[in-house]
C-alpha cells in the first residue's frame, strides 16, 4: 500500500473504524456539542431555512443552558460522536412512554455518506431497546431532502406533518417519522 492510501485509511473519515458514542454530562462536553452545532447547522441548514432562522435556533435550542436543562430535567441523553479521537457529530435522544424521540442526529458534512449516520442510527436503536422501547420517532424539516432519504433507507416512514411556531417569527415545518427499534 502506498503512503497516500495509508493516510486516507487513517483519516478521520476512515470507513473501517467505527465511531464511539460518548455520553455528555459535564459542561465542557456540552460546550463541545454547542461548538459542533454551530458548524453543522450553519453549513447544512442555511440553504434550507436561511441564516436568520439558523442563528435563532442555535441561540434558542442548541445552546448550553437548553441542553443542560434537557439532560437534567427532560429525560434527554446526549452523546458526542467521536471517530479517531475527533468529535464528528452528536446525538440527542429523549426516552418517552412508547418510543425514543430522536431529537438530534448531526454529523459534520465531511463525514456524511461514510457510515457515521448509519452507525448513529444503530446506536439509537440499541438505546431504545435498552430502555424496553420498540419505536424511534423524529421530526425532520420537509425540505431536508437528503436527510429524509437517509431516514427512509433506515426504515423510517412518514406518519404526519407538523408546523410549530418557535418564536422570533419562525416556524419549524416538519414531517413526523417513525421506525422500529
CSV table of N, CA and C in Angstrom, one decimal, residues 10 43 95 142:
chain,number,residue,atom,x,y,z
A,10,UNK,N,-6.3,6.1,7.4
A,10,UNK,CA,-6.2,6.6,8.8
A,10,UNK,C,-6.9,7.9,9.0
A,43,UNK,N,-23.6,25.3,8.2
A,43,UNK,CA,-23.3,24.7,6.9
A,43,UNK,C,-24.5,24.0,6.3
A,95,UNK,N,-36.2,9.7,26.1
A,95,UNK,CA,-37.0,8.5,26.4
A,95,UNK,C,-38.4,8.9,26.7
A,142,UNK,N,-39.2,19.5,6.2
A,142,UNK,CA,-39.8,19.0,5.0
A,142,UNK,C,-38.9,19.2,3.7
